[in-house]
Coordinates of N, CA, C and O and ligand atoms in Angstrom, one line a residue:
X1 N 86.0 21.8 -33.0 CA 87.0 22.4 -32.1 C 86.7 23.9 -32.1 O 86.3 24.6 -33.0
X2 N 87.1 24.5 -30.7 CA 86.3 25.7 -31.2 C 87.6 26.5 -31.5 O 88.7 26.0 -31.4
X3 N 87.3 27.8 -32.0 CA 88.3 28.4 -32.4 C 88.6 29.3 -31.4 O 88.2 29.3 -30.2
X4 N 89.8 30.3 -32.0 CA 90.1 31.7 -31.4 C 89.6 33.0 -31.3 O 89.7 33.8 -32.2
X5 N 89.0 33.2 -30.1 CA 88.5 34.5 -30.3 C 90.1 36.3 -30.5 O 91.1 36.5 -29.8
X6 N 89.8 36.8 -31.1 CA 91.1 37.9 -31.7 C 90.5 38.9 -31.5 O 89.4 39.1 -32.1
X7 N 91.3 39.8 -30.6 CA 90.9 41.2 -29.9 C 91.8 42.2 -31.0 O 92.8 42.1 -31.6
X8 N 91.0 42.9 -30.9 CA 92.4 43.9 -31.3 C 93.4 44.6 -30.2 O 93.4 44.4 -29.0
X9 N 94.3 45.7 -31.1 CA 95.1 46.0 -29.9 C 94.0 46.8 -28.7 O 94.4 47.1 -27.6
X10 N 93.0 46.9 -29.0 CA 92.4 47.7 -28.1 C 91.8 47.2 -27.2 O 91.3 48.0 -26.3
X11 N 91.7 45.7 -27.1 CA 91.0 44.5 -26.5 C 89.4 44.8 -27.6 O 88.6 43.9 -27.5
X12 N 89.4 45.4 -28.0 CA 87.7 44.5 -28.7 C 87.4 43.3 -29.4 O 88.4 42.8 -29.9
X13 N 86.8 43.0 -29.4 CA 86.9 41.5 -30.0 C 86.3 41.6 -31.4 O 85.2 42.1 -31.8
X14 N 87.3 41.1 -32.1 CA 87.4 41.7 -33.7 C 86.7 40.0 -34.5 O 85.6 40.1 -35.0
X15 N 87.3 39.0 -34.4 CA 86.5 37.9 -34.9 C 86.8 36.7 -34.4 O 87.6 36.8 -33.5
X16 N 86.4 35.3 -34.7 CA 86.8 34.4 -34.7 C 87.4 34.0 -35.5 O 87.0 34.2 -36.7
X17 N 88.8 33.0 -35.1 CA 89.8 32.3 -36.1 C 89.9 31.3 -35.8 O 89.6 30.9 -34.7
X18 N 90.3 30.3 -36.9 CA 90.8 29.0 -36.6 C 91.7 29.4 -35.8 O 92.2 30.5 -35.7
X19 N 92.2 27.8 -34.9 CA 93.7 27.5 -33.7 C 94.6 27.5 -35.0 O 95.5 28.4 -35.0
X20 N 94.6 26.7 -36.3 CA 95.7 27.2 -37.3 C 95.9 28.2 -37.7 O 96.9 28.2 -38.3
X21 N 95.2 29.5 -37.7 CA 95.3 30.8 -37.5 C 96.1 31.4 -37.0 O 97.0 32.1 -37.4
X22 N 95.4 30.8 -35.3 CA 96.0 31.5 -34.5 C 97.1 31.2 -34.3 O 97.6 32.0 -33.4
X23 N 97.8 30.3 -34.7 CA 99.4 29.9 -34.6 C 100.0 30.4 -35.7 O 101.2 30.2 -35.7
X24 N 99.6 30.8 -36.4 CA 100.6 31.5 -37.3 C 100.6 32.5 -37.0 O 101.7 33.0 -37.1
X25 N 99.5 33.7 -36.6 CA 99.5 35.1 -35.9 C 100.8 35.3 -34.9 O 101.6 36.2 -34.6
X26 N 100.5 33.5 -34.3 CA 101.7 33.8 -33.0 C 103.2 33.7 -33.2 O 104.2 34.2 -32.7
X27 N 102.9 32.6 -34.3 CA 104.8 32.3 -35.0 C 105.0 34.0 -35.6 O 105.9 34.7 -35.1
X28 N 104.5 34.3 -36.3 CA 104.8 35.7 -37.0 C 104.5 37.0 -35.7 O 104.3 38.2 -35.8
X29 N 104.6 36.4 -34.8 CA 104.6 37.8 -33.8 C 103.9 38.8 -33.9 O 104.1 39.9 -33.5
X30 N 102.9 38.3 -34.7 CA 101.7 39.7 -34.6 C 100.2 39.9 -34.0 O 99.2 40.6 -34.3
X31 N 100.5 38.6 -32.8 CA 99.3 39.0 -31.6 C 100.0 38.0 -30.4 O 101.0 37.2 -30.6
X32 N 99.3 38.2 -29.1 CA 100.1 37.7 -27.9 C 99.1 37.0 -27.5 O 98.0 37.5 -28.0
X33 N 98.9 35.9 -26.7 CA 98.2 34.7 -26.5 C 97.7 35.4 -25.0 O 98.5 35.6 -24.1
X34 N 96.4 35.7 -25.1 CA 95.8 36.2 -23.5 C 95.4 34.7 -22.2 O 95.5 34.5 -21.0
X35 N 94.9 34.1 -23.2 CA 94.5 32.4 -22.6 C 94.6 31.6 -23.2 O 94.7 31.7 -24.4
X36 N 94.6 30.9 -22.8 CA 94.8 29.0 -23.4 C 93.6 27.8 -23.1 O 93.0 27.4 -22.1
X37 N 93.5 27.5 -24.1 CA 92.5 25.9 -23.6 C 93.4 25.2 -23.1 O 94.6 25.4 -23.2
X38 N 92.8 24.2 -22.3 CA 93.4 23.2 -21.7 C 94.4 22.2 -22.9 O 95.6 22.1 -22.8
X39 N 93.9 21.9 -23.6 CA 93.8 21.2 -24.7 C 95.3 21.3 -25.5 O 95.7 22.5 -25.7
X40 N 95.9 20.6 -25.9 CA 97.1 20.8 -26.3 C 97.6 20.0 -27.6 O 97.4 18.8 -27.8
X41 N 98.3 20.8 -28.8 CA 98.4 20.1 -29.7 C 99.8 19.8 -30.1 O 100.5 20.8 -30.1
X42 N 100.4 18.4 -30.6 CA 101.6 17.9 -30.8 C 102.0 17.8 -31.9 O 101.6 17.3 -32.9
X43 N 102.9 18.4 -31.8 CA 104.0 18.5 -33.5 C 105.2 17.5 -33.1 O 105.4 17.1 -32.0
X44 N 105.7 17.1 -34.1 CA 107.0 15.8 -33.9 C 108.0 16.4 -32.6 O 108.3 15.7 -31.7
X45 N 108.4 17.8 -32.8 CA 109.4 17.8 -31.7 C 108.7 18.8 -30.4 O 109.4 18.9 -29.3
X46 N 107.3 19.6 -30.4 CA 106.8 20.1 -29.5 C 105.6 20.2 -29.1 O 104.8 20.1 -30.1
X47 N 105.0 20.4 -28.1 CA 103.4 20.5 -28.0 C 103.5 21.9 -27.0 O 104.2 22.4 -26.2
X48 N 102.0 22.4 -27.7 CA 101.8 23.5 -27.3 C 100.5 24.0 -26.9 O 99.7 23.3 -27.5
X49 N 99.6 24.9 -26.0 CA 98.1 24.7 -26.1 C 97.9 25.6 -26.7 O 98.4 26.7 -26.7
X50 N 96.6 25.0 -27.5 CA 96.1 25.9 -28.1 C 95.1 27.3 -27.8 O 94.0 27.3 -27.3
X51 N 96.0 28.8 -28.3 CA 95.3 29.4 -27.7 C 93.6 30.0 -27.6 O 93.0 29.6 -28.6
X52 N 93.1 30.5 -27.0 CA 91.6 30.6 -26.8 C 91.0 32.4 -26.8 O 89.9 32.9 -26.8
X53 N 92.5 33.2 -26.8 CA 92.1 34.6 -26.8 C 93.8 35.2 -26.8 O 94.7 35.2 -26.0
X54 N 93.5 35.6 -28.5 CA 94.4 36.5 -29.1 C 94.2 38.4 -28.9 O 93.2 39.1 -28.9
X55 N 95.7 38.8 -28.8 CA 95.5 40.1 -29.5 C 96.0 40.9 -30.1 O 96.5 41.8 -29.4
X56 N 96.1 41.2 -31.4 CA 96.8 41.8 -31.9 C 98.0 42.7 -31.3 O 97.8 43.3 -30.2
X57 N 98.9 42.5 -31.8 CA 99.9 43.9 -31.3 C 100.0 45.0 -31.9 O 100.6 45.9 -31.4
X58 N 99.5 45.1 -33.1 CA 99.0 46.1 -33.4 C 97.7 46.6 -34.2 O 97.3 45.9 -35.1
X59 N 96.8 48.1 -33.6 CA 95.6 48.3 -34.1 C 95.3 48.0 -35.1 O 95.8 48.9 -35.7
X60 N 94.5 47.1 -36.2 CA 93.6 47.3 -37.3 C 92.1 48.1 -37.1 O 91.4 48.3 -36.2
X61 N 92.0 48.5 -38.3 CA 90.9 49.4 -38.4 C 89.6 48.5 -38.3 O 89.5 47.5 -38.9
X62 N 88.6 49.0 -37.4 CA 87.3 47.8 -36.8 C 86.4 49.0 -37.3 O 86.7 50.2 -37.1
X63 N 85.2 48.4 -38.0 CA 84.2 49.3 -37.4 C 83.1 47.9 -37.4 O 82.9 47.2 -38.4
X64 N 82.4 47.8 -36.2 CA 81.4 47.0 -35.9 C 80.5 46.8 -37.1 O 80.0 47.8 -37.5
X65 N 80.1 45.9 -37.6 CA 79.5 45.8 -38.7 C 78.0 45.3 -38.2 O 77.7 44.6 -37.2
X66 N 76.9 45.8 -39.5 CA 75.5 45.2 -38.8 C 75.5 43.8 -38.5 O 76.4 43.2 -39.0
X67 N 74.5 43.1 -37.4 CA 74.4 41.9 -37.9 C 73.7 41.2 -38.7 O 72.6 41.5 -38.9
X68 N 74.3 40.1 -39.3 CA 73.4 40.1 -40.6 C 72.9 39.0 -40.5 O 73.3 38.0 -40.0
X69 N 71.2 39.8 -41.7 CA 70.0 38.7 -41.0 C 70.2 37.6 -41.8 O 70.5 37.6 -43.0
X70 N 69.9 36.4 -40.9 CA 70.0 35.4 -41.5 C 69.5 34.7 -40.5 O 69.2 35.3 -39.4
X71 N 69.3 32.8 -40.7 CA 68.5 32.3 -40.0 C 69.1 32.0 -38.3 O 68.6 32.2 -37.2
X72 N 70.5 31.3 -38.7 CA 71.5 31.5 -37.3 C 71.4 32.3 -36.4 O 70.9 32.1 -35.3
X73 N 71.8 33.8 -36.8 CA 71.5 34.7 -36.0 C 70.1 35.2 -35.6 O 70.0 36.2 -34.9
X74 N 69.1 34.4 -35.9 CA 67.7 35.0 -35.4 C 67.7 34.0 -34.3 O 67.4 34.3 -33.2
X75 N 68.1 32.8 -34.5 CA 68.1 31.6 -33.5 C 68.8 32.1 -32.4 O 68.3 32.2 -31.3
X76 N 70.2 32.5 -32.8 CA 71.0 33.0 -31.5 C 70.1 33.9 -31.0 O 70.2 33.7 -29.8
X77 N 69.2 35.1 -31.0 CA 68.8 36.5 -31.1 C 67.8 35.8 -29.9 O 67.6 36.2 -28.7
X78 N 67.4 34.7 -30.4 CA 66.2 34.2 -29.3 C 66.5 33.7 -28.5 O 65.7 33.7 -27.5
X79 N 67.7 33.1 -28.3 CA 68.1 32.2 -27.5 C 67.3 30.7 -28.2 O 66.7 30.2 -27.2
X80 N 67.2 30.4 -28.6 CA 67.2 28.9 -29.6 C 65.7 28.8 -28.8 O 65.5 27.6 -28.5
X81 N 65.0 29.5 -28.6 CA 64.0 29.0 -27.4 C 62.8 29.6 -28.9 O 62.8 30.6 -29.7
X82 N 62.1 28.4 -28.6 CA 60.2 28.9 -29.7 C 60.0 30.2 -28.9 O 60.2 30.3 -27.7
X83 N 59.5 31.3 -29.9 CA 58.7 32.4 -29.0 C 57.6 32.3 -29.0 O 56.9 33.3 -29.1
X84 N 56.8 30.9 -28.9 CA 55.5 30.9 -28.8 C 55.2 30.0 -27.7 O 54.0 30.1 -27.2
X85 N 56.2 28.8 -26.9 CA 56.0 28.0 -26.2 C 56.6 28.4 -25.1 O 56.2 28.1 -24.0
X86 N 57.8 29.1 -25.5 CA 59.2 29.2 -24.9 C 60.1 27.7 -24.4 O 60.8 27.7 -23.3
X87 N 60.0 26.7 -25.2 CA 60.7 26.0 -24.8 C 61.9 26.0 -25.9 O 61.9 26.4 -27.1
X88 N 63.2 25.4 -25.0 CA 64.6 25.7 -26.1 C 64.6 24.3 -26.6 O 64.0 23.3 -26.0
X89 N 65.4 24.4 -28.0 CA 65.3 23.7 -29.1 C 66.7 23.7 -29.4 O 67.4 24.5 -29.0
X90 N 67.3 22.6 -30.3 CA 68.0 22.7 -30.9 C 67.9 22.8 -32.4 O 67.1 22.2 -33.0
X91 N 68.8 23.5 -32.9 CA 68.6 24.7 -34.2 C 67.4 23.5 -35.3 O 66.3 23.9 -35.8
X92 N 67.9 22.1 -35.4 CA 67.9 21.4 -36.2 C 65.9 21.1 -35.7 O 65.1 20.5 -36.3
X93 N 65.7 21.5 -34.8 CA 64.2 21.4 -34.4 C 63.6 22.7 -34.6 O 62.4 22.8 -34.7
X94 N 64.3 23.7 -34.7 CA 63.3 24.7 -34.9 C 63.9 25.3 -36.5 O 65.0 25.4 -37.1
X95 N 62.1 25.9 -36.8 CA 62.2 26.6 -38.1 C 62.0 28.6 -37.9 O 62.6 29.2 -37.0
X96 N 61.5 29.0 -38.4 CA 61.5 30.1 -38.1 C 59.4 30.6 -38.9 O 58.6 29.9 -39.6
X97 N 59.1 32.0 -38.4 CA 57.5 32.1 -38.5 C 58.2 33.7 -38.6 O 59.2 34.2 -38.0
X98 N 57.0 34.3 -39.8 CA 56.4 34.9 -40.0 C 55.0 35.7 -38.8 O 53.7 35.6 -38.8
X99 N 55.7 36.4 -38.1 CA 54.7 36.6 -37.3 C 53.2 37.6 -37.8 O 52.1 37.3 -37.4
X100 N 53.4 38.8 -38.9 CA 52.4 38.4 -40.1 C 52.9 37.5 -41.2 O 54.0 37.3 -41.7
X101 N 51.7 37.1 -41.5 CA 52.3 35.8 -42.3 C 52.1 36.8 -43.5 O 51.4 37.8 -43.6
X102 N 53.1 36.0 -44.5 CA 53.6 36.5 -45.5 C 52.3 36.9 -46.7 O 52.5 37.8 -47.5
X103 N 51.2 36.1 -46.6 CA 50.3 35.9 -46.8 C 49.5 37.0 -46.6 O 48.9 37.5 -47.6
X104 N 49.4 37.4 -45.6 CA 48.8 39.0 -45.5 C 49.9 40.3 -45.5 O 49.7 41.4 -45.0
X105 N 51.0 40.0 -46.0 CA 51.6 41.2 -46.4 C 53.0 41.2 -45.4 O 53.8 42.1 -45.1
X106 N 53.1 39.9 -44.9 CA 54.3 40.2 -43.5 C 55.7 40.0 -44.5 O 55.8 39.3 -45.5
X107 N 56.4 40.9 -44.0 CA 57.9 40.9 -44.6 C 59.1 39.8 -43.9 O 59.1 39.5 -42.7
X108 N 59.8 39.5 -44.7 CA 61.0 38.8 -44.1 C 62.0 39.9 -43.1 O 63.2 40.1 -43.4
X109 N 61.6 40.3 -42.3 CA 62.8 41.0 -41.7 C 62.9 40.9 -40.2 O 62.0 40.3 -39.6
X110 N 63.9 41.2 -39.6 CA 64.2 41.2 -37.7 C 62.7 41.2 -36.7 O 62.4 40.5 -35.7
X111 N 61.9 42.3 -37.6 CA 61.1 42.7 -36.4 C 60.1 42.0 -37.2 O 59.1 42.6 -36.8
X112 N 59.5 40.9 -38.2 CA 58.6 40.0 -38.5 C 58.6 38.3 -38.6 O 57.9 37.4 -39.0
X113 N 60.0 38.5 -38.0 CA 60.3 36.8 -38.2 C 61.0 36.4 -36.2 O 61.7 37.0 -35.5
X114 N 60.4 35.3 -36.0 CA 61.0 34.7 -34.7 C 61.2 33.6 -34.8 O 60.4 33.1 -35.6
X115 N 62.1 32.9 -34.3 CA 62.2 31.4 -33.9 C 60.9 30.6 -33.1 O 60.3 31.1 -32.1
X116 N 60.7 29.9 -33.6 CA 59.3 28.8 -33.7 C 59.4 27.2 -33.8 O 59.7 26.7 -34.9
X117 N 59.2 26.3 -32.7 CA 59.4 25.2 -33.3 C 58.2 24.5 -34.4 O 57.1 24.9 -34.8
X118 N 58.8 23.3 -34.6 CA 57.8 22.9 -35.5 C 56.7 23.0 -35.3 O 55.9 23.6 -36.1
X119 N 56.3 22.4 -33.9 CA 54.9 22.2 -33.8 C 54.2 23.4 -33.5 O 53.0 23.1 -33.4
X120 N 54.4 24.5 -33.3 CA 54.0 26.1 -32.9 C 53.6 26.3 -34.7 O 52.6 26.5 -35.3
X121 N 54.5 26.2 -35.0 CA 54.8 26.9 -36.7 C 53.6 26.2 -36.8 O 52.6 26.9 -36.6
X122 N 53.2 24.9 -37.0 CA 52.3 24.3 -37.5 C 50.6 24.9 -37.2 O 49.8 25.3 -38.0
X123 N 50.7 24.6 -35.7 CA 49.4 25.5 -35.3 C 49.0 27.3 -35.7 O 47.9 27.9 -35.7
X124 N 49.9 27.4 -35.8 CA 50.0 28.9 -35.7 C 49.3 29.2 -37.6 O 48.5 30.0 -37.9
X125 N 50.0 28.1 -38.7 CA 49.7 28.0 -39.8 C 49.9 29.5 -40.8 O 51.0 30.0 -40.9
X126 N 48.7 30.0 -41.3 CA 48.5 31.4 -42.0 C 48.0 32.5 -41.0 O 47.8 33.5 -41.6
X127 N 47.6 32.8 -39.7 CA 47.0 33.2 -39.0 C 48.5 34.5 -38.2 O 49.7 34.3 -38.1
X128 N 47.6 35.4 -37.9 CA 48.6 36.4 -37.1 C 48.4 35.5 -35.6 O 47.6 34.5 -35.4
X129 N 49.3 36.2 -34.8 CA 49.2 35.3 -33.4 C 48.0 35.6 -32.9 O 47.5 34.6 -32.4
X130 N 46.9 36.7 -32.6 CA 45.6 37.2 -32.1 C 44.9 36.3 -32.7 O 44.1 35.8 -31.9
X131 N 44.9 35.8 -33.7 CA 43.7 34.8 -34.5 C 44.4 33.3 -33.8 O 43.7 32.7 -33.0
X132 N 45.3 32.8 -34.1 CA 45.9 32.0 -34.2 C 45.7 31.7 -32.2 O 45.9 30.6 -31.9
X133 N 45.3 32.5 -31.1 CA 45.6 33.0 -30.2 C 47.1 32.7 -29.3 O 47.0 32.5 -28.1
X134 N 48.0 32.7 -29.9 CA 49.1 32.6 -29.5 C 49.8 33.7 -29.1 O 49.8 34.6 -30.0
X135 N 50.3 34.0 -28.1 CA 51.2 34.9 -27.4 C 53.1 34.8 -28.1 O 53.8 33.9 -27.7
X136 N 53.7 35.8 -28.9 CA 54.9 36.2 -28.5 C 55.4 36.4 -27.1 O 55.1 37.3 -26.3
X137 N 56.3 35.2 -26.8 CA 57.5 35.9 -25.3 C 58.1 37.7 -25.4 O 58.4 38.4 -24.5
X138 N 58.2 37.8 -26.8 CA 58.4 39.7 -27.1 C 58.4 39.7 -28.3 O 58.5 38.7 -29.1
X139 N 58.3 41.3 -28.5 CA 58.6 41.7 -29.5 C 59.6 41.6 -30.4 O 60.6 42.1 -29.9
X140 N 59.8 41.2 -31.6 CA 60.9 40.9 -32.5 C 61.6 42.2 -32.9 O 61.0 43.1 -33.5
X141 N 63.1 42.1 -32.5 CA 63.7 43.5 -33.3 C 64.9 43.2 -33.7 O 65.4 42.1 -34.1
X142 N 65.7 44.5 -33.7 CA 67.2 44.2 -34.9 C 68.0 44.1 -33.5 O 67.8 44.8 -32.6
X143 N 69.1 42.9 -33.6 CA 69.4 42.9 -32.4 C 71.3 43.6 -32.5 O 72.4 43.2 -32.4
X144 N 70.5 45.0 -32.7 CA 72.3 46.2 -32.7 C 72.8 45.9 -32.1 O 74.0 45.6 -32.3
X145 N 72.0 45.6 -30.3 CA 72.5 45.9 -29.0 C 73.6 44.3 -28.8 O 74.6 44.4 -28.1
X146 N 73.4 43.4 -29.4 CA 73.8 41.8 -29.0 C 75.3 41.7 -29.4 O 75.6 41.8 -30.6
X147 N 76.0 41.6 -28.6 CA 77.5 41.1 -29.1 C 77.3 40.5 -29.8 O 76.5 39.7 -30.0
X148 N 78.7 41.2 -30.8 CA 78.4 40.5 -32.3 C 80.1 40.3 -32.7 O 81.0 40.9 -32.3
X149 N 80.1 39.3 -33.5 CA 82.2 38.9 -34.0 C 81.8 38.9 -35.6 O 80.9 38.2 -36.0
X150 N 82.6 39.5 -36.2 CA 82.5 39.1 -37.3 C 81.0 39.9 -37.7 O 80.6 41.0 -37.3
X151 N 80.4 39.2 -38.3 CA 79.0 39.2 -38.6 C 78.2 38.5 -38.2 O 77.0 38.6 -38.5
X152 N 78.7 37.6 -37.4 CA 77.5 36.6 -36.4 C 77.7 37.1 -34.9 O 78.6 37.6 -34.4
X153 N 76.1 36.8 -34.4 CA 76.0 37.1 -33.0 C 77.3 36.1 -32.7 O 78.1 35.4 -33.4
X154 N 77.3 36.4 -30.9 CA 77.7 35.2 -29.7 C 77.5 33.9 -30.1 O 76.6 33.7 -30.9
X155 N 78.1 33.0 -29.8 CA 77.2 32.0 -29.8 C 76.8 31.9 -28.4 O 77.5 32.4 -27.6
X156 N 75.5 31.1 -27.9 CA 75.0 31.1 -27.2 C 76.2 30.3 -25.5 O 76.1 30.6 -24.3
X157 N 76.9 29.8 -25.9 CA 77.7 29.2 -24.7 C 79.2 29.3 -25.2 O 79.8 28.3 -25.6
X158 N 79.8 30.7 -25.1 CA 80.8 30.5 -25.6 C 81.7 30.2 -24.6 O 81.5 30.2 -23.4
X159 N 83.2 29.9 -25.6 CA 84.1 29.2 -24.6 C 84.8 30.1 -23.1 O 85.1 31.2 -23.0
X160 N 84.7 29.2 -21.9 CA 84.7 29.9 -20.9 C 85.7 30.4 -21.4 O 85.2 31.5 -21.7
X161 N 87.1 30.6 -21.7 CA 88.4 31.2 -21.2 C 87.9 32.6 -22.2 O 88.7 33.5 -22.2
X162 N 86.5 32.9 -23.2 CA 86.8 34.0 -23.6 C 85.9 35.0 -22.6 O 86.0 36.2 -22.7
X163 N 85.2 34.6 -21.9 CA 84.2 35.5 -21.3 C 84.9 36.6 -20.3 O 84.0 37.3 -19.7
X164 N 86.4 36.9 -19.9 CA 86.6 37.7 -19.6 C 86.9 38.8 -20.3 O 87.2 39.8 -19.7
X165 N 86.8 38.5 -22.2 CA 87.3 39.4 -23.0 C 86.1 40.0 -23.5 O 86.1 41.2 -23.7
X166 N 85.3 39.5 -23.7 CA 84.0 39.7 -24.9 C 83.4 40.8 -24.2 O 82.7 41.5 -25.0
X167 N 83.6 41.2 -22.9 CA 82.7 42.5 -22.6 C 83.7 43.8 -22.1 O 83.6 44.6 -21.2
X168 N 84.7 43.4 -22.9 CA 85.5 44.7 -22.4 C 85.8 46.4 -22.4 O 86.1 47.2 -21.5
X169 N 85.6 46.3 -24.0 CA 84.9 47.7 -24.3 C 83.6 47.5 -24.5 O 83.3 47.7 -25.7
X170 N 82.8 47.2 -23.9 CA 81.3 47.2 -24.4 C 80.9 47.9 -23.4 O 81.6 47.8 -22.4
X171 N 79.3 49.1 -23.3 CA 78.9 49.8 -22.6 C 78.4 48.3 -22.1 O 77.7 48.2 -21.1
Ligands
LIG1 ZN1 56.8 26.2 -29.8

């Protein structure tokens, strides 16, 4: 189920919550329901929908935090697509490469690691992509610029009722 996305009072979008979350934010009157899913859930004497974009009523202190590397967020960074074939994958099919391979000195970081499916990963082996002659779709970097909640990017299709919030204060 997906959860709540929670703005602060400023509209930025501060993180995602559980829908049980977000109904206690709402019983305790300390955010106002901007949209709703369709979707509706029943208690013995009421049903209510569950909401899809909170916002605080009043400011907490935000400061955007990096995003952090990890293997989810490189997949989201790519858009789940191999950077060697460009075809998209689901997470559970692709692994991740070493674009210098570690082997000659390549580091684990943003700008040395890309999403790769198996069969790329495999050809590609110990080889930089020039040897290996495989082409990157781009260059790998830190992705500051990518909407970020929490500590995780976007996810890649998020729920329509939040996409009128997620770019509100953003250049
Ligand atoms: Zn591939």
């Amino acid at each position: 189920m997906e959860g709540t996305l929670l703005l602060n009072a400023t509209y930025e979008p501060i993180m995602i919550i559980s829908w049980e979350k977000a109904i206690t934010l709402m019983w305790l009157e300390k955010a106002e329901t901007l949209a709703h899913y369709e979707r509706e859930v029943r208690s013995v004497t009421r049903s209510f929908q569950l909401p899809a974009v909170m916002r605080l009523r009043r400011r907490v202190k935000y400061r955007r935090p990096t995003v952090r590397f990890n293997r989810t967020n490189i997949y989201i960074r790519d858009n789940y697509q191999c950077q060697y074939c460009t075809k998209s994958f689901h997470a559970s099919e692709l692994t991740y490469d070493h674009v210098v391979p570690k082997s000659r000195g390549g580091r684990t970081t943003w700008t040395n690691i890309v999403t790769c499916c198996v069969a790329c990963n495999r050809q590609k082996g110990c080889h930089t992509p020039e040897q290996a002659h495989m082409k990157l779709m781009r260059e790998p970097a830190k992705p500051s610029w990518l909407p970020v909640i929490g500590k995780t990017l976007l996810p890649k299709d998020p729920p329509a009722a939040w996409k009128p919030f997620l770019w509100h204060t953003r250049p």
